[in-house]
């Protein structure tokens, strides 16, 4: 019995020493020497087991880390050299900044959302200097591709808009027009004549309102925070025909957005009716009942028009929302001193919430359309969104707050790029601008809460914020891709844009299989498009390591877009069309998936859809004064818009080769396909020269 107890207490030796293994003896596993080796006087050596299991290596992550290490090593080396030469940090600062480039340092207002024109860390920002600038141009990438890609954000057109347009350079041709076909409903289904009455409203049953509100809160409000959770009950319980006009207008727009997230055909029809009802009340509310609720309603209608592909209407709605914000002074709430205003009161919290909800949609919409922000960043004086949260701050609240601060900061960085004097900047001024902008965004990201980091199991709002950050970093550098060969600005921009695009592809691969990806979809389509275009640019380097890595990232982006196509057809089709056009233009069709690599046929035929524009589909409703249950009519048309690529373009030539002069002559025909070495160089000699040569 005692022997059994003794054996039970002896743990099994997991690792035996080398001598005991060789002689096939039972080793007690003693460290540093086992008992048998001590008795025999032998050297006891333990050989750790090494698993033969293959480990997965994310090539995109390796590429991203190599880029970051290369830049950091250059920073450290140059910083030490500069400090050694000048002897002090202050002399370094004066020597590197120069007399021509000077940025105004604006004080940080504690009540505002972001530190405007945040001053950069000058010694660190100037440390990445001319050593990187000695590298060859773009590692074999197409020069014309870089020039065209830079022009995506910088093409200036005031011919028929009166507003700087920063879209793809297209000469005299029109932009791609892919949108969902207009669906006309019987106007008598609305209980008030919307064509003659300024307060048209739509009666919805309690069950319909509950369903639409649930969709809105779960799939839209988590990103833009229009409502508090406590607000939902009052909206659902209030009959549509009761309440103030601005309240009814906002609610109809809210239900229209919520219906768009449903997969049921009757919900789509119901959402269209809600949108018609809201549109009928819009101008009446703007004229007679201006309030923050009107700004919310206009913003919601702008988002809906955007996802439907009606860009002109979307921009006009967001511009009207901007006018409502400015008229009511919501953008300067932090400076407002209204009589009896309580910064903890319901009115104050709603003003702050309404502004940041508008701001998040405005930046999403204007960046998607390639337009400048409708409200200049220097006009905004707002408290942080998190200041108005009464209960515990959720991840969605935190992501929304950081998203708004991110794009507010991005606007301040891109202010000079979006100015008419952009072409007048010298090379040194552009270099200082890109370094300052790059470091400002990176400094912002280092201060982000760890809960917003991209981990294995994350919420939709975290993925949305992460994709937004990397897209903003990519867009900061994209205008500098047509800098001269071998310049520091070009090298930094290429590396940073490539790293950001790789990060976007990696996040998509890790999250697209999760159910929540479809909720994120309409918010990130343009971010995915931006990453795909950078991958196409890198694919122009040929079938090298860089080119193959870029083709893999491009495939991830296109697969994600195709997964969204069934629901968000208008914007997805437009994005895929742009990618295909660039691939054919830059002769990198080999990088596209096979199902998308077919030749693009330009026709002058109008968009063909499953609906005839001259027909009016019936609206199934038993009672036209109240829509309680909308039955599904088998004859009702299916909203599957089979949109062919590149229609509405006619014989337009989107890219005029003459405008680029001799750009093609800059491409080296004898470029070495194996020049791009993905392996880390040895840390000997001149690190920058080894990495960039």
PDB file of C-alpha atoms in Angstrom, residues 165-267:
ATOM      1  CA  UNK A 165     -12.874  67.908 -56.768  1.00  0.00           C
ATOM      2  CA  UNK A 166     -10.206  65.407 -55.829  1.00  0.00           C
ATOM      3  CA  UNK A 167     -11.344  62.418 -57.840  1.00  0.00           C
ATOM      4  CA  UNK A 168      -9.729  60.362 -60.586  1.00  0.00           C
ATOM      5  CA  UNK A 169      -8.404  62.499 -63.405  1.00  0.00           C
ATOM      6  CA  UNK A 170     -10.820  61.903 -66.247  1.00  0.00           C
ATOM      7  CA  UNK A 171     -10.421  64.729 -68.737  1.00  0.00           C
ATOM      8  CA  UNK A 172     -13.817  65.759 -70.100  1.00  0.00           C
ATOM      9  CA  UNK A 173     -15.524  62.464 -69.274  1.00  0.00           C
ATOM     10  CA  UNK A 174     -18.098  61.981 -66.578  1.00  0.00           C
ATOM     11  CA  UNK A 175     -17.600  59.943 -63.436  1.00  0.00           C
ATOM     12  CA  UNK A 176     -18.802  56.376 -63.248  1.00  0.00           C
ATOM     13  CA  UNK A 177     -22.528  56.361 -62.579  1.00  0.00           C
ATOM     14  CA  UNK A 178     -23.638  53.077 -61.039  1.00  0.00           C
ATOM     15  CA  UNK A 179     -26.702  53.391 -58.887  1.00  0.00           C
ATOM     16  CA  UNK A 180     -29.824  51.520 -57.973  1.00  0.00           C
ATOM     17  CA  UNK A 181     -32.764  52.085 -60.282  1.00  0.00           C
ATOM     18  CA  UNK A 182     -35.414  54.500 -59.087  1.00  0.00           C
ATOM     19  CA  UNK A 183     -38.444  52.672 -57.740  1.00  0.00           C
ATOM     20  CA  UNK A 184     -41.717  54.559 -57.980  1.00  0.00           C
ATOM     21  CA  UNK A 185     -44.519  53.822 -55.584  1.00  0.00           C
ATOM     22  CA  UNK A 186     -48.133  54.855 -55.557  1.00  0.00           C
ATOM     23  CA  UNK A 187     -48.122  58.153 -53.700  1.00  0.00           C
ATOM     24  CA  UNK A 188     -51.612  57.458 -52.366  1.00  0.00           C
ATOM     25  CA  UNK A 189     -50.051  54.867 -50.066  1.00  0.00           C
ATOM     26  CA  UNK A 190     -48.886  57.778 -47.938  1.00  0.00           C
ATOM     27  CA  UNK A 191     -51.701  59.039 -45.774  1.00  0.00           C
ATOM     28  CA  UNK A 192     -50.911  62.672 -46.656  1.00  0.00           C
ATOM     29  CA  UNK A 193     -50.424  64.053 -50.149  1.00  0.00           C
ATOM     30  CA  UNK A 194     -46.664  64.566 -50.160  1.00  0.00           C
ATOM     31  CA  UNK A 195     -46.700  66.711 -53.266  1.00  0.00           C
ATOM     32  CA  UNK A 196     -48.884  69.409 -51.750  1.00  0.00           C
ATOM     33  CA  UNK A 197     -48.556  69.006 -47.990  1.00  0.00           C
ATOM     34  CA  UNK A 198     -45.448  70.144 -46.167  1.00  0.00           C
ATOM     35  CA  UNK A 199     -46.025  67.827 -43.238  1.00  0.00           C
ATOM     36  CA  UNK A 200     -46.533  64.502 -44.954  1.00  0.00           C
ATOM     37  CA  UNK A 201     -46.186  61.569 -42.593  1.00  0.00           C
ATOM     38  CA  UNK A 202     -46.423  57.814 -42.778  1.00  0.00           C
ATOM     39  CA  UNK A 203     -48.255  55.702 -40.258  1.00  0.00           C
ATOM     40  CA  UNK A 204     -46.350  52.624 -39.163  1.00  0.00           C
ATOM     41  CA  UNK A 205     -47.593  49.896 -36.893  1.00  0.00           C
ATOM     42  CA  UNK A 206     -45.954  49.383 -33.521  1.00  0.00           C
ATOM     43  CA  UNK A 207     -44.482  46.078 -34.673  1.00  0.00           C
ATOM     44  CA  UNK A 208     -42.937  47.682 -37.763  1.00  0.00           C
ATOM     45  CA  UNK A 209     -41.434  50.487 -35.708  1.00  0.00           C
ATOM     46  CA  UNK A 210     -39.918  48.020 -33.254  1.00  0.00           C
ATOM     47  CA  UNK A 211     -38.323  45.969 -36.040  1.00  0.00           C
ATOM     48  CA  UNK A 212     -36.895  48.985 -37.833  1.00  0.00           C
ATOM     49  CA  UNK A 213     -35.574  50.467 -34.598  1.00  0.00           C
ATOM     50  CA  UNK A 214     -33.839  47.190 -33.706  1.00  0.00           C
ATOM     51  CA  UNK A 215     -32.127  47.093 -37.092  1.00  0.00           C
ATOM     52  CA  UNK A 216     -31.069  50.717 -36.769  1.00  0.00           C
ATOM     53  CA  UNK A 217     -29.584  50.304 -33.296  1.00  0.00           C
ATOM     54  CA  UNK A 218     -27.787  47.016 -33.973  1.00  0.00           C
ATOM     55  CA  UNK A 219     -26.353  47.724 -37.405  1.00  0.00           C
ATOM     56  CA  UNK A 220     -26.011  51.478 -37.761  1.00  0.00           C
ATOM     57  CA  UNK A 221     -26.109  53.270 -34.438  1.00  0.00           C
ATOM     58  CA  UNK A 222     -23.157  51.292 -33.053  1.00  0.00           C
ATOM     59  CA  UNK A 223     -20.944  53.170 -35.523  1.00  0.00           C
ATOM     60  CA  UNK A 224     -22.414  56.684 -35.537  1.00  0.00           C
ATOM     61  CA  UNK A 225     -24.196  56.998 -32.157  1.00  0.00           C
ATOM     62  CA  UNK A 226     -27.236  59.013 -33.221  1.00  0.00           C
ATOM     63  CA  UNK A 227     -29.317  57.768 -30.296  1.00  0.00           C
ATOM     64  CA  UNK A 228     -28.915  56.754 -26.712  1.00  0.00           C
ATOM     65  CA  UNK A 229     -30.388  53.430 -25.696  1.00  0.00           C
ATOM     66  CA  UNK A 230     -32.952  55.256 -23.562  1.00  0.00           C
ATOM     67  CA  UNK A 231     -34.241  57.200 -26.582  1.00  0.00           C
ATOM     68  CA  UNK A 232     -35.510  54.158 -28.455  1.00  0.00           C
ATOM     69  CA  UNK A 233     -38.583  53.524 -26.317  1.00  0.00           C
ATOM     70  CA  UNK A 234     -39.986  57.024 -26.774  1.00  0.00           C
ATOM     71  CA  UNK A 235     -39.471  56.895 -30.551  1.00  0.00           C
ATOM     72  CA  UNK A 236     -41.128  53.499 -30.920  1.00  0.00           C
ATOM     73  CA  UNK A 237     -44.072  54.329 -28.651  1.00  0.00           C
ATOM     74  CA  UNK A 238     -44.801  57.663 -30.354  1.00  0.00           C
ATOM     75  CA  UNK A 239     -47.234  57.487 -33.243  1.00  0.00           C
ATOM     76  CA  UNK A 240     -45.732  58.873 -36.489  1.00  0.00           C
ATOM     77  CA  UNK A 241     -48.421  61.546 -36.843  1.00  0.00           C
ATOM     78  CA  UNK A 242     -47.892  62.890 -33.325  1.00  0.00           C
ATOM     79  CA  UNK A 243     -45.056  65.003 -32.017  1.00  0.00           C
ATOM     80  CA  UNK A 244     -43.272  68.029 -33.410  1.00  0.00           C
ATOM     81  CA  UNK A 245     -42.440  68.126 -37.138  1.00  0.00           C
ATOM     82  CA  UNK A 246     -38.669  67.952 -36.582  1.00  0.00           C
ATOM     83  CA  UNK A 247     -39.133  64.894 -34.353  1.00  0.00           C
ATOM     84  CA  UNK A 248     -41.311  63.159 -36.941  1.00  0.00           C
ATOM     85  CA  UNK A 249     -38.906  64.042 -39.743  1.00  0.00           C
ATOM     86  CA  UNK A 250     -35.906  62.578 -37.918  1.00  0.00           C
ATOM     87  CA  UNK A 251     -37.822  59.413 -37.046  1.00  0.00           C
ATOM     88  CA  UNK A 252     -38.928  58.773 -40.632  1.00  0.00           C
ATOM     89  CA  UNK A 253     -35.332  59.164 -41.839  1.00  0.00           C
ATOM     90  CA  UNK A 254     -34.197  56.854 -39.051  1.00  0.00           C
ATOM     91  CA  UNK A 255     -36.702  54.150 -40.046  1.00  0.00           C
ATOM     92  CA  UNK A 256     -35.648  54.489 -43.700  1.00  0.00           C
ATOM     93  CA  UNK A 257     -32.031  53.754 -42.762  1.00  0.00           C
ATOM     94  CA  UNK A 258     -32.997  50.867 -40.478  1.00  0.00           C
ATOM     95  CA  UNK A 259     -35.083  49.234 -43.210  1.00  0.00           C
ATOM     96  CA  UNK A 260     -32.128  49.157 -45.559  1.00  0.00           C
ATOM     97  CA  UNK A 261     -30.357  46.647 -43.308  1.00  0.00           C
ATOM     98  CA  UNK A 262     -33.175  44.134 -43.553  1.00  0.00           C
ATOM     99  CA  UNK A 263     -33.066  41.239 -46.006  1.00  0.00           C
ATOM    100  CA  UNK A 264     -36.843  41.138 -46.433  1.00  0.00           C
ATOM    101  CA  UNK A 265     -38.329  42.672 -49.615  1.00  0.00           C
ATOM    102  CA  UNK A 266     -41.246  44.176 -47.676  1.00  0.00           C
ATOM    103  CA  UNK A 267     -38.821  45.996 -45.384  1.00  0.00           C
TER     104      UNK A 267
END
